[in-house]
Amino acid sequence: MTASKDRVTAAVLIIGDEILSGRTQDVNLNAIARYLATYGVDLAEARVVPDVEQEIVDAVNALRTRYDYVVTTGGIGPTHDDITADSVAKAFGVTAPEHPEIMAMLRERWGEPNAARRRMAHVPEGGSLVKNPVQGPPGFQKENVFVLAGVPAIMRGMLDDVGPRLRTGAVVVATTVRVTGTGEGTIAAPLEAVAKAHPDLSIGSYPFFAPPDVYGASLVIRGRDPAQVEAAAVELEKALAELGVENVSRLEA
Amino acid sequence: MTASKDRVTAAVLIIGDEILSGRTQDVNLNAIARYLATYGVDLAEARVVPDVEQEIVDAVNALRTRYDYVVTTGGIGPTHDDITADSVAKAFGVTAPEHPEIMAMLRERWGEPNAARRRMAHVPEGGSLVKNPVQGPPGFQKENVFVLAGVPAIMRGMLDDVGPRLRTGAVVVATTVRVTGTGEGTIAAPLEAVAKAHPDLSIGSYPFFAPPDVYGASLVIRGRDPAQVEAAAVELEKALAELGVENVSRLEA
């Protein structure tokens, strides 16, 4: 899709050795991508970094200066490997003192919290809290960076408090022309012609293959103008019919 | 884990609008992480970028200069959005001519291939092929960058031809001390003490939470010396017992 002044962009930063070691299958990236899309915010890049302060600092700074928003996941608990809040503070060149609201929550839950739990109250100066409706302490927002939990159910709960704070873009709509039993190589030329005729749309071809013999491609047309998306899909279907391609169906999104 | 001269590192670069749009849940990162681990290669970073040439070029160059290996997934098919081979070539400052072996495969399969299918024969100068035992054309290796398919079943097939080419490290072993019904905040202090006593190990705490009331943490100890990993786990179990923590179990890996 061509860049537009109206485009609102975001990056996801997944913080966690457990994703990189292969111990855990990340599902947060997908959930955040889908959530941001409902606000017309394009996820433009994602990174996964280990629980290492300098790595987090460098990634936060690379991403927050390049995109409108950054959403991080992971590393906000009470253990020694939970270094996200302090690292984000360092990226912004501020400290991360104990936030009085979180301290109050911890005291209500635990009495006087121990040193480990007090880590969960660290919020970079100037940050605001992101509600956690599920379990445990809140996340926070520091300027254009949202810091959320890594546990998926908790992360998703926190997202509800992120959307209302976003500058929203025009929502992207999508339609899919699905071709079964014909390879991408057969349909690439008409697909490219339609893509070239609609530079404002994003048109992707995603092959599928289920052994031994189910194959084809999902031709996904995405854009902010529903009429143009539909027009491109109709042009593509017409071109495929002219080529004699069979087993073409339409899926919404 | 502290850096070591013997540590062999890799990065994964996922190329694909469909991951960033949320249409597709990536599963390749996890498969690659687990595969590399069996060769003692640490996945140190991962990035997801869109199907945009400059984004791919920049990410390939950032990662290939920093890590021992880079594994890319996606964008090697015949359609207009398959720009990985040409982008990787550009990152290395070389061209990506049609590889004679791939052209021979395409001719055997399709007769004289059309322009779209010929794209699949593009391999950066000096690259070698990575076998595809599943379906379609091969991937390739250009210096320390391995370029694989995005379709998971095909990607996994190609991985079999990657491992034997890697400089291998000492394999990381892991053990997990699982604590159920006790929060991370209660066990953080002894956990940190064990972590500090074993700077060569990577010790992470991964909370779990299943509403309404199942919670706890997996305390994962990883390292290259199995005896030290086991010693740390025993120390941790002893410290947890002294704290009066119940429902502690051991899981391998």
Short mmCIF file of C-alpha atoms in Angstrom, two decimals:
data_model
loop_
_atom_site.label_atom_id
_atom_site.label_comp_id
_atom_site.label_asym_id
_atom_site.label_seq_id
_atom_site.Cartn_x
_atom_site.Cartn_y
_atom_site.Cartn_z
CA MET A 1 0.00 0.00 0.00
CA THR A 2 1.41 3.42 -0.81
CA ALA A 3 2.20 5.60 2.16
CA SER A 4 -0.42 8.10 3.09
CA LYS A 5 -0.40 11.06 5.42
CA ASP A 6 -3.45 9.55 7.03
CA ARG A 7 -1.82 6.23 7.72
CA VAL A 8 -1.39 5.49 11.41
CA THR A 9 1.34 2.96 12.15
CA ALA A 10 2.41 0.81 15.05
CA ALA A 11 5.12 -1.67 15.92
CA VAL A 12 4.97 -4.59 18.33
CA LEU A 13 7.94 -5.40 20.55
CA ILE A 14 7.79 -8.83 22.13
CA ILE A 15 10.14 -9.06 25.09
CA GLY A 16 10.95 -12.56 26.21
CA ASP A 17 13.61 -15.23 26.15
CA GLU A 18 10.84 -17.82 26.17
CA ILE A 19 9.70 -16.86 22.66
CA LEU A 20 13.24 -16.93 21.28
CA SER A 21 14.09 -20.25 22.94
CA GLY A 22 11.05 -21.84 21.34
CA ARG A 23 9.55 -22.73 24.71
CA THR A 24 6.51 -20.56 24.06
CA GLN A 25 4.54 -20.00 20.86
CA ASP A 26 3.74 -16.30 20.67
CA VAL A 27 0.09 -15.48 20.09
CA ASN A 28 0.15 -11.84 21.18
CA LEU A 29 1.44 -10.43 17.89
CA ASN A 30 -1.56 -11.76 16.03
CA ALA A 31 -4.02 -10.54 18.66
CA ILE A 32 -2.51 -7.06 18.66
CA ALA A 33 -2.45 -6.89 14.85
CA ARG A 34 -6.13 -7.73 14.67
CA TYR A 35 -7.00 -5.35 17.47
CA LEU A 36 -5.12 -2.41 15.96
CA ALA A 37 -6.74 -3.08 12.59
CA THR A 38 -10.15 -2.37 14.08
CA TYR A 39 -8.87 1.14 14.87
CA GLY A 40 -7.41 1.61 11.40
CA VAL A 41 -3.87 1.37 12.78
CA ASP A 42 -1.43 -0.57 10.59
CA LEU A 43 1.03 -2.87 12.27
CA ALA A 44 4.16 -2.03 10.27
CA GLU A 45 6.87 -4.06 12.01
CA ALA A 46 7.41 -6.45 14.88
CA ARG A 47 10.48 -7.51 16.80
CA VAL A 48 11.24 -10.13 19.40
CA VAL A 49 14.13 -9.38 21.76
CA PRO A 50 15.54 -11.20 24.79
CA ASP A 51 15.30 -10.10 28.42
CA VAL A 52 18.42 -7.95 28.07
CA GLU A 53 18.24 -4.27 29.00
CA GLN A 54 20.28 -2.82 26.15
CA GLU A 55 18.37 -4.88 23.59
CA ILE A 56 15.08 -3.57 24.89
CA VAL A 57 16.33 0.02 25.06
CA ASP A 58 17.64 -0.08 21.50
CA ALA A 59 14.50 -1.66 20.10
CA VAL A 60 12.16 0.73 21.92
CA ASN A 61 14.10 3.71 20.63
CA ALA A 62 14.30 2.38 17.07
CA LEU A 63 10.58 1.71 16.96
CA ARG A 64 9.11 4.64 18.90
CA THR A 65 10.85 7.18 16.70
CA ARG A 66 9.76 5.47 13.50
CA TYR A 67 6.12 4.55 14.12
CA ASP A 68 3.16 6.33 15.64
CA TYR A 69 2.81 3.74 18.39
CA VAL A 70 4.71 0.87 19.97
CA VAL A 71 3.07 -1.93 21.94
CA THR A 72 5.35 -4.10 24.06
CA THR A 73 4.46 -7.42 25.67
CA GLY A 74 6.17 -9.20 28.51
CA GLY A 75 8.57 -8.55 31.33
CA ILE A 76 6.37 -6.60 33.75
CA GLY A 77 6.15 -9.10 36.59
CA PRO A 78 8.01 -9.18 39.91
CA THR A 79 10.96 -11.46 39.10
CA HIS A 80 14.55 -10.57 38.29
CA ASP A 81 14.01 -11.11 34.55
CA ASP A 82 11.15 -8.59 34.47
CA ILE A 83 13.07 -5.53 33.32
CA THR A 84 10.70 -3.93 30.83
CA ALA A 85 9.59 -0.91 32.88
CA ASP A 86 13.13 0.07 33.85
CA SER A 87 14.34 -0.51 30.29
CA VAL A 88 11.59 1.60 28.75
CA ALA A 89 12.38 4.35 31.25
CA LYS A 90 16.02 4.18 30.23
CA ALA A 91 15.03 4.41 26.57
CA PHE A 92 13.25 7.68 27.37
CA GLY A 93 16.06 8.91 29.60
CA VAL A 94 13.90 9.03 32.72
CA THR A 95 13.67 7.06 35.95
CA ALA A 96 10.93 4.58 36.84
CA PRO A 97 9.80 5.36 40.38
CA GLU A 98 7.11 3.42 42.23
CA HIS A 99 3.73 4.61 41.02
CA PRO A 100 1.49 5.53 43.97
CA GLU A 101 -1.66 3.97 42.47
CA ILE A 102 0.08 0.66 41.88
CA MET A 103 1.62 0.78 45.36
CA ALA A 104 -1.87 1.28 46.77
CA MET A 105 -3.17 -1.70 44.82
CA LEU A 106 -0.28 -3.85 46.01
CA ARG A 107 -0.82 -2.78 49.62
CA GLU A 108 -4.50 -3.60 49.38
CA ARG A 109 -3.68 -7.05 48.05
CA TRP A 110 -0.53 -7.96 49.98
CA GLY A 111 -0.14 -5.62 52.91
CA GLU A 112 3.30 -4.04 52.72
CA PRO A 113 4.64 -5.56 49.47
CA ASN A 114 8.06 -7.18 49.40
CA ALA A 115 10.88 -5.86 47.22
CA ALA A 116 9.97 -8.14 44.33
CA ARG A 117 6.35 -7.01 44.16
CA ARG A 118 7.43 -3.37 44.40
CA ARG A 119 9.16 -3.86 41.05
CA MET A 120 5.69 -4.15 39.54
CA ALA A 121 5.00 -0.57 40.62
CA HIS A 122 7.82 0.86 38.49
CA VAL A 123 6.44 3.23 35.88
CA PRO A 124 8.58 5.65 33.86
CA GLU A 125 8.15 9.28 34.92
CA GLY A 126 5.25 10.85 33.08
CA GLY A 127 3.66 7.51 32.31
CA SER A 128 -0.04 6.77 32.79
CA LEU A 129 -1.52 3.43 33.79
CA VAL A 130 -3.20 0.97 31.43
CA LYS A 131 -6.01 -0.89 33.17
CA ASN A 132 -5.63 -4.59 33.85
CA PRO A 133 -9.15 -6.03 34.15
CA VAL A 134 -7.91 -9.60 34.46
CA GLN A 135 -5.33 -10.25 37.15
CA GLY A 136 -2.32 -8.49 38.61
CA PRO A 137 -0.96 -4.96 38.28
CA PRO A 138 -1.67 -2.57 35.40
CA GLY A 139 0.43 -1.86 32.35
CA PHE A 140 1.38 1.67 31.40
CA GLN A 141 1.66 4.16 28.59
CA LYS A 142 4.77 6.33 28.28
CA GLU A 143 4.24 8.79 25.42
CA ASN A 144 3.60 6.62 22.34
CA VAL A 145 4.71 3.36 23.94
CA PHE A 146 2.21 0.98 25.55
CA VAL A 147 3.68 -1.59 27.92
CA LEU A 148 1.48 -4.65 28.40
CA ALA A 149 1.72 -8.04 30.09
CA GLY A 150 3.00 -11.12 28.30
CA VAL A 151 0.40 -13.63 29.50
CA PRO A 152 -2.05 -13.62 26.58
CA ALA A 153 -5.30 -13.45 28.56
CA ILE A 154 -3.97 -10.52 30.57
CA MET A 155 -2.48 -8.80 27.51
CA ARG A 156 -5.82 -8.98 25.70
CA GLY A 157 -7.61 -7.52 28.69
CA MET A 158 -5.19 -4.59 28.79
CA LEU A 159 -5.69 -3.91 25.08
CA ASP A 160 -9.20 -2.71 25.84
CA ASP A 161 -7.67 0.33 27.50
CA VAL A 162 -5.30 1.02 24.59
CA GLY A 163 -7.65 1.49 21.66
CA PRO A 164 -9.51 4.53 23.03
CA ARG A 165 -6.16 6.34 23.37
CA LEU A 166 -5.11 5.86 19.74
CA ARG A 167 -5.30 8.32 16.91
CA THR A 168 -7.35 6.20 14.55
CA GLY A 169 -6.96 5.74 10.82
CA ALA A 170 -9.42 4.68 8.18
CA VAL A 171 -10.13 1.02 8.76
CA VAL A 172 -8.72 -1.36 6.18
CA VAL A 173 -11.23 -3.67 4.53
CA ALA A 174 -10.24 -6.88 2.81
CA THR A 175 -11.69 -9.41 0.46
CA THR A 176 -10.16 -12.70 -0.62
CA VAL A 177 -10.37 -14.38 -4.00
CA ARG A 178 -9.54 -18.00 -3.31
CA VAL A 179 -8.27 -20.22 -6.10
CA THR A 180 -8.07 -23.96 -5.50
CA GLY A 181 -6.23 -26.42 -7.76
CA THR A 182 -4.34 -23.78 -9.72
CA GLY A 183 -0.81 -22.75 -8.83
CA GLU A 184 0.30 -19.20 -8.19
CA GLY A 185 2.51 -19.31 -11.27
CA THR A 186 -0.54 -19.60 -13.52
CA ILE A 187 -2.34 -16.60 -12.09
CA ALA A 188 0.59 -14.32 -11.30
CA ALA A 189 0.32 -12.20 -14.45
CA PRO A 190 -3.34 -11.10 -14.11
CA LEU A 191 -2.81 -10.67 -10.38
CA GLU A 192 0.12 -8.34 -10.98
CA ALA A 193 -1.87 -6.42 -13.60
CA VAL A 194 -4.65 -5.77 -11.10
CA ALA A 195 -2.11 -4.81 -8.44
CA LYS A 196 -0.46 -2.33 -10.79
CA ALA A 197 -3.84 -0.84 -11.72
CA HIS A 198 -4.59 -0.20 -8.04
CA PRO A 199 -1.46 1.18 -6.37
CA ASP A 200 -3.49 2.31 -3.36
CA LEU A 201 -4.42 -1.28 -2.56
CA SER A 202 -2.30 -3.99 -0.99
CA ILE A 203 -2.71 -7.19 -2.96
CA GLY A 204 -1.02 -10.33 -1.67
CA SER A 205 -0.98 -13.92 -2.77
CA TYR A 206 -0.79 -16.54 -0.02
CA PRO A 207 -0.34 -20.07 -1.28
CA PHE A 208 -1.75 -22.97 0.63
CA PHE A 209 -0.74 -26.57 0.43
CA ALA A 210 -2.23 -29.55 2.22
CA PRO A 211 -0.50 -32.78 1.24
CA PRO A 212 -0.95 -34.73 -0.84
CA ASP A 213 -2.89 -32.72 -3.38
CA VAL A 214 -4.83 -29.73 -2.05
CA TYR A 215 -3.18 -26.54 -3.19
CA GLY A 216 -3.97 -23.07 -4.43
CA ALA A 217 -3.73 -19.49 -3.29
CA SER A 218 -5.67 -16.89 -1.35
CA LEU A 219 -5.48 -13.61 -3.23
CA VAL A 220 -6.10 -10.98 -0.57
CA ILE A 221 -7.04 -7.45 -1.58
CA ARG A 222 -6.80 -4.86 1.18
CA GLY A 223 -7.47 -1.15 1.19
CA ARG A 224 -9.24 1.73 2.85
CA ASP A 225 -11.80 2.34 0.08
CA PRO A 226 -14.33 -0.52 0.08
CA ALA A 227 -15.55 0.35 -3.43
CA GLN A 228 -12.04 0.15 -4.84
CA VAL A 229 -11.37 -3.13 -3.04
CA GLU A 230 -14.53 -4.61 -4.53
CA ALA A 231 -13.75 -3.25 -8.00
CA ALA A 232 -10.29 -4.83 -7.93
CA ALA A 233 -11.73 -8.16 -6.82
CA VAL A 234 -14.24 -8.13 -9.67
CA GLU A 235 -11.48 -7.26 -12.17
CA LEU A 236 -9.39 -10.12 -10.83
CA GLU A 237 -12.26 -12.60 -11.02
CA LYS A 238 -12.93 -11.53 -14.61
CA ALA A 239 -9.28 -11.95 -15.57
CA LEU A 240 -9.15 -15.39 -13.93
CA ALA A 241 -12.30 -16.45 -15.80
CA GLU A 242 -10.74 -15.27 -19.08
CA LEU A 243 -7.70 -17.42 -18.30
CA GLY A 244 -9.99 -20.42 -17.80
CA VAL A 245 -9.16 -20.76 -14.10
CA GLU A 246 -11.75 -22.85 -12.27
CA ASN A 247 -12.63 -23.24 -8.58
CA VAL A 248 -12.53 -19.54 -7.77
CA SER A 249 -14.48 -18.43 -4.74
CA ARG A 250 -14.80 -15.28 -2.69
CA LEU A 251 -14.23 -15.02 1.04
CA GLU A 252 -14.85 -11.90 2.99
CA ALA A 253 -11.67 -10.75 4.76
CA MET B 1 23.02 -16.01 29.68
CA THR B 2 26.41 -14.31 29.50
CA ALA B 3 27.93 -14.03 26.07
CA SER B 4 30.48 -16.66 25.23
CA LYS B 5 32.95 -17.00 22.41
CA ASP B 6 31.43 -20.36 21.77
CA ARG B 7 27.91 -19.06 21.47
CA VAL B 8 26.47 -19.41 17.99
CA THR B 9 23.64 -16.99 17.27
CA ALA B 10 20.91 -16.61 14.71
CA ALA B 11 18.09 -14.25 13.86
CA VAL B 12 14.80 -14.99 12.15
CA LEU B 13 13.36 -12.55 9.62
CA ILE B 14 9.71 -13.17 8.81
CA ILE B 15 8.74 -11.46 5.56
CA GLY B 16 5.06 -11.03 5.02
CA ASP B 17 2.23 -8.54 5.11
CA GLU B 18 -0.09 -11.37 6.13
CA ILE B 19 1.60 -11.75 9.52
CA LEU B 20 1.50 -8.01 10.22
CA SER B 21 -2.13 -7.66 9.12
CA GLY B 22 -3.13 -10.40 11.54
CA ARG B 23 -4.52 -12.56 8.75
CA THR B 24 -2.03 -15.32 9.51
CA GLN B 25 -0.72 -16.58 12.85
CA ASP B 26 2.99 -17.17 12.45
CA VAL B 27 4.21 -20.59 13.52
CA ASN B 28 7.57 -20.59 11.75
CA LEU B 29 9.45 -18.63 14.39
CA ASN B 30 8.74 -21.26 17.01
CA ALA B 31 9.64 -24.13 14.67
CA ILE B 32 12.93 -22.48 13.71
CA ALA B 33 13.79 -21.67 17.33
CA ARG B 34 13.31 -25.28 18.35
CA TYR B 35 15.19 -26.58 15.35
CA LEU B 36 18.19 -24.31 15.87
CA ALA B 37 18.29 -25.27 19.54
CA THR B 38 18.99 -28.87 18.59
CA TYR B 39 22.18 -27.61 16.91
CA GLY B 40 23.16 -25.48 19.88
CA VAL B 41 22.38 -22.29 17.95
CA ASP B 42 20.69 -19.54 20.00
CA LEU B 43 17.93 -17.56 18.38
CA ALA B 44 18.87 -14.07 19.55
CA GLU B 45 16.34 -11.86 17.78
CA ALA B 46 13.42 -12.00 15.38
CA ARG B 47 11.79 -9.42 13.18
CA VAL B 48 8.67 -9.30 11.06
CA VAL B 49 8.73 -6.91 8.09
CA PRO B 50 6.27 -6.21 5.28
CA ASP B 51 6.70 -7.10 1.60
CA VAL B 52 8.61 -3.89 0.95
CA GLU B 53 12.05 -4.08 -0.65
CA GLN B 54 13.84 -1.47 1.43
CA GLU B 55 12.45 -2.90 4.66
CA ILE B 56 13.77 -6.35 3.75
CA VAL B 57 17.16 -4.99 2.65
CA ASP B 58 17.60 -3.00 5.85
CA ALA B 59 16.56 -5.88 8.09
CA VAL B 60 18.77 -8.42 6.30
CA ASN B 61 21.76 -6.13 6.59
CA ALA B 62 21.11 -5.30 10.24
CA LEU B 63 20.77 -8.95 11.18
CA ARG B 64 23.41 -10.64 9.01
CA THR B 65 26.16 -8.39 10.29
CA ARG B 66 25.18 -8.91 13.91
CA TYR B 67 24.44 -12.63 14.18
CA ASP B 68 26.14 -15.75 12.90
CA TYR B 69 23.11 -16.75 10.85
CA VAL B 70 19.86 -15.34 9.53
CA VAL B 71 16.89 -17.45 8.50
CA THR B 72 14.19 -15.75 6.45
CA THR B 73 10.73 -17.08 5.73
CA GLY B 74 8.30 -16.05 3.03
CA GLY B 75 8.22 -14.22 -0.27
CA ILE B 76 9.86 -16.76 -2.57
CA GLY B 77 6.90 -17.66 -4.78
CA PRO B 78 6.04 -16.48 -8.30
CA THR B 79 3.73 -13.55 -7.61
CA HIS B 80 4.45 -9.82 -7.68
CA ASP B 81 4.66 -9.65 -3.90
CA ASP B 82 7.39 -12.31 -3.77
CA ILE B 83 10.43 -10.07 -3.62
CA THR B 84 12.65 -11.83 -1.09
CA ALA B 85 15.32 -13.19 -3.46
CA ASP B 86 15.81 -9.86 -5.24
CA SER B 87 15.80 -8.00 -1.92
CA VAL B 88 18.39 -10.30 -0.34
CA ALA B 89 20.56 -9.91 -3.45
CA LYS B 90 20.28 -6.15 -3.10
CA ALA B 91 21.26 -6.38 0.57
CA PHE B 92 24.45 -8.15 -0.53
CA GLY B 93 25.02 -5.78 -3.45
CA VAL B 94 24.73 -8.51 -6.07
CA THR B 95 22.21 -9.46 -8.75
CA ALA B 96 19.83 -12.43 -8.60
CA PRO B 97 20.04 -14.21 -11.95
CA GLU B 98 18.02 -17.30 -12.84
CA HIS B 99 19.67 -20.31 -11.27
CA PRO B 100 20.23 -23.05 -13.88
CA GLU B 101 19.23 -25.91 -11.56
CA ILE B 102 15.95 -24.24 -10.67
CA MET B 103 15.30 -23.39 -14.31
CA ALA B 104 15.83 -27.08 -15.15
CA MET B 105 13.37 -28.08 -12.40
CA LEU B 106 10.80 -25.60 -13.67
CA ARG B 107 11.20 -26.81 -17.27
CA GLU B 108 10.78 -30.40 -16.18
CA ARG B 109 7.58 -29.48 -14.38
CA TRP B 110 6.07 -26.82 -16.63
CA GLY B 111 7.80 -26.90 -20.01
CA GLU B 112 9.11 -23.43 -20.76
CA PRO B 113 8.11 -21.53 -17.59
CA ASN B 114 6.25 -18.25 -17.83
CA ALA B 115 7.71 -15.00 -16.53
CA ALA B 116 6.08 -15.42 -13.13
CA ARG B 117 7.52 -18.87 -12.51
CA ARG B 118 10.96 -17.69 -13.66
CA ARG B 119 10.96 -15.38 -10.65
CA MET B 120 11.23 -18.47 -8.50
CA ALA B 121 14.60 -19.22 -10.12
CA HIS B 122 16.15 -15.97 -8.88
CA VAL B 123 19.08 -16.70 -6.58
CA PRO B 124 21.63 -14.10 -5.49
CA GLU B 125 25.02 -14.56 -7.16
CA GLY B 126 27.16 -16.97 -5.17
CA GLY B 127 24.14 -18.53 -3.48
CA SER B 128 23.63 -22.28 -3.09
CA LEU B 129 20.31 -24.06 -3.11
CA VAL B 130 18.47 -25.34 -0.04
CA LYS B 131 16.57 -28.53 -0.82
CA ASN B 132 12.80 -28.46 -0.82
CA PRO B 133 11.62 -32.01 -0.15
CA VAL B 134 7.95 -31.04 0.02
CA GLN B 135 6.60 -29.06 -2.94
CA GLY B 136 7.82 -26.35 -5.26
CA PRO B 137 11.22 -24.78 -5.88
CA PRO B 138 14.14 -24.79 -3.45
CA GLY B 139 15.25 -22.11 -1.06
CA PHE B 140 18.79 -20.83 -1.02
CA GLN B 141 21.73 -19.88 1.15
CA LYS B 142 23.67 -16.69 0.44
CA GLU B 143 26.66 -16.54 2.80
CA ASN B 144 25.15 -16.63 6.31
CA VAL B 145 21.56 -16.02 5.21
CA PHE B 146 19.15 -18.89 4.60
CA VAL B 147 16.06 -18.03 2.56
CA LEU B 148 13.15 -20.41 3.11
CA ALA B 149 9.51 -20.66 2.12
CA GLY B 150 6.72 -19.19 4.22
CA VAL B 151 4.25 -22.08 4.04
CA PRO B 152 5.00 -23.91 7.31
CA ALA B 153 5.06 -27.46 5.97
CA ILE B 154 7.46 -26.44 3.22
CA MET B 155 9.58 -24.30 5.52
CA ARG B 156 10.02 -27.20 7.93
CA GLY B 157 11.04 -29.48 5.08
CA MET B 158 13.68 -27.01 3.97
CA LEU B 159 15.08 -26.73 7.50
CA ASP B 160 16.41 -30.28 7.19
CA ASP B 161 18.95 -28.97 4.69
CA VAL B 162 19.96 -26.04 6.92
CA GLY B 163 21.16 -27.75 10.09
CA PRO B 164 24.04 -29.69 8.50
CA ARG B 165 25.48 -26.39 7.20
CA LEU B 166 25.59 -24.68 10.59
CA ARG B 167 28.54 -24.21 12.86
CA THR B 168 27.07 -25.85 15.92
CA GLY B 169 27.28 -24.76 19.53
CA ALA B 170 26.95 -26.69 22.73
CA VAL B 171 23.30 -27.65 23.03
CA VAL B 172 21.33 -25.85 25.71
CA VAL B 173 19.58 -28.07 28.22
CA ALA B 174 16.68 -26.91 30.33
CA THR B 175 14.75 -27.97 33.36
CA THR B 176 11.61 -26.41 34.77
CA VAL B 177 10.63 -26.02 38.40
CA ARG B 178 6.89 -25.51 38.30
CA VAL B 179 5.13 -23.79 41.18
CA THR B 180 1.33 -23.90 41.31
CA GLY B 181 -0.80 -21.76 43.61
CA THR B 182 1.99 -19.40 44.63
CA GLY B 183 2.55 -16.07 42.92
CA GLU B 184 5.83 -14.95 41.39
CA GLY B 185 6.09 -12.17 43.96
CA THR B 186 6.47 -14.73 46.76
CA ILE B 187 9.29 -16.64 45.13
CA ALA B 188 11.14 -13.83 43.36
CA ALA B 189 13.83 -13.38 46.01
CA PRO B 190 15.13 -16.97 46.15
CA LEU B 191 14.83 -17.17 42.38
CA GLU B 192 16.97 -14.09 41.95
CA ALA B 193 19.51 -15.42 44.45
CA VAL B 194 19.91 -18.62 42.44
CA ALA B 195 20.14 -16.62 39.20
CA LYS B 196 22.87 -14.41 40.66
CA ALA B 197 24.78 -17.47 41.89
CA HIS B 198 24.78 -18.91 38.36
CA PRO B 199 25.57 -16.13 35.90
CA ASP B 200 26.27 -18.65 33.15
CA LEU B 201 22.69 -19.90 33.30
CA SER B 202 19.58 -18.26 31.94
CA ILE B 203 16.84 -18.39 34.55
CA GLY B 204 13.39 -17.16 33.61
CA SER B 205 10.07 -17.04 35.38
CA TYR B 206 7.00 -17.51 33.21
CA PRO B 207 3.74 -16.98 35.03
CA PHE B 208 0.65 -18.88 34.03
CA PHE B 209 -2.91 -18.00 34.76
CA ALA B 210 -6.05 -19.95 33.91
CA PRO B 211 -9.16 -18.21 35.18
CA PRO B 212 -10.66 -18.35 37.66
CA ASP B 213 -8.04 -19.65 40.06
CA VAL B 214 -5.20 -21.67 38.55
CA TYR B 215 -2.01 -19.68 38.69
CA GLY B 216 1.68 -20.04 39.32
CA ALA B 217 4.95 -19.86 37.48
CA SER B 218 7.28 -22.04 35.47
CA LEU B 219 10.83 -21.34 36.58
CA VAL B 220 12.95 -22.36 33.63
CA ILE B 221 16.68 -22.94 34.07
CA ARG B 222 18.67 -23.13 30.85
CA GLY B 223 22.36 -23.64 30.22
CA ARG B 224 25.01 -25.58 28.37
CA ASP B 225 26.34 -27.50 31.39
CA PRO B 226 23.74 -30.10 32.43
CA ALA B 227 25.35 -30.56 35.87
CA GLN B 228 25.14 -26.85 36.61
CA VAL B 229 21.53 -26.69 35.42
CA GLU B 230 20.63 -29.55 37.71
CA ALA B 231 22.55 -28.04 40.63
CA ALA B 232 20.71 -24.75 40.25
CA ALA B 233 17.34 -26.53 40.11
CA VAL B 234 18.12 -28.42 43.31
CA GLU B 235 19.20 -25.18 45.03
CA LEU B 236 15.99 -23.52 43.94
CA GLU B 237 13.83 -26.41 45.14
CA LYS B 238 15.60 -26.31 48.49
CA ALA B 239 15.06 -22.56 48.82
CA LEU B 240 11.39 -22.90 47.92
CA ALA B 241 10.95 -25.67 50.51
CA GLU B 242 12.59 -23.46 53.16
CA LEU B 243 10.09 -20.73 52.26
CA GLY B 244 7.26 -23.21 52.81
CA VAL B 245 6.15 -23.13 49.16
CA GLU B 246 3.99 -26.11 48.28
CA ASN B 247 2.99 -27.72 44.98
CA VAL B 248 6.45 -27.61 43.44
CA SER B 249 7.14 -30.07 40.65
CA ARG B 250 9.87 -30.66 38.14
CA LEU B 251 9.36 -30.82 34.40
CA GLU B 252 12.13 -31.68 32.00
CA ALA B 253 12.70 -28.90 29.43
#
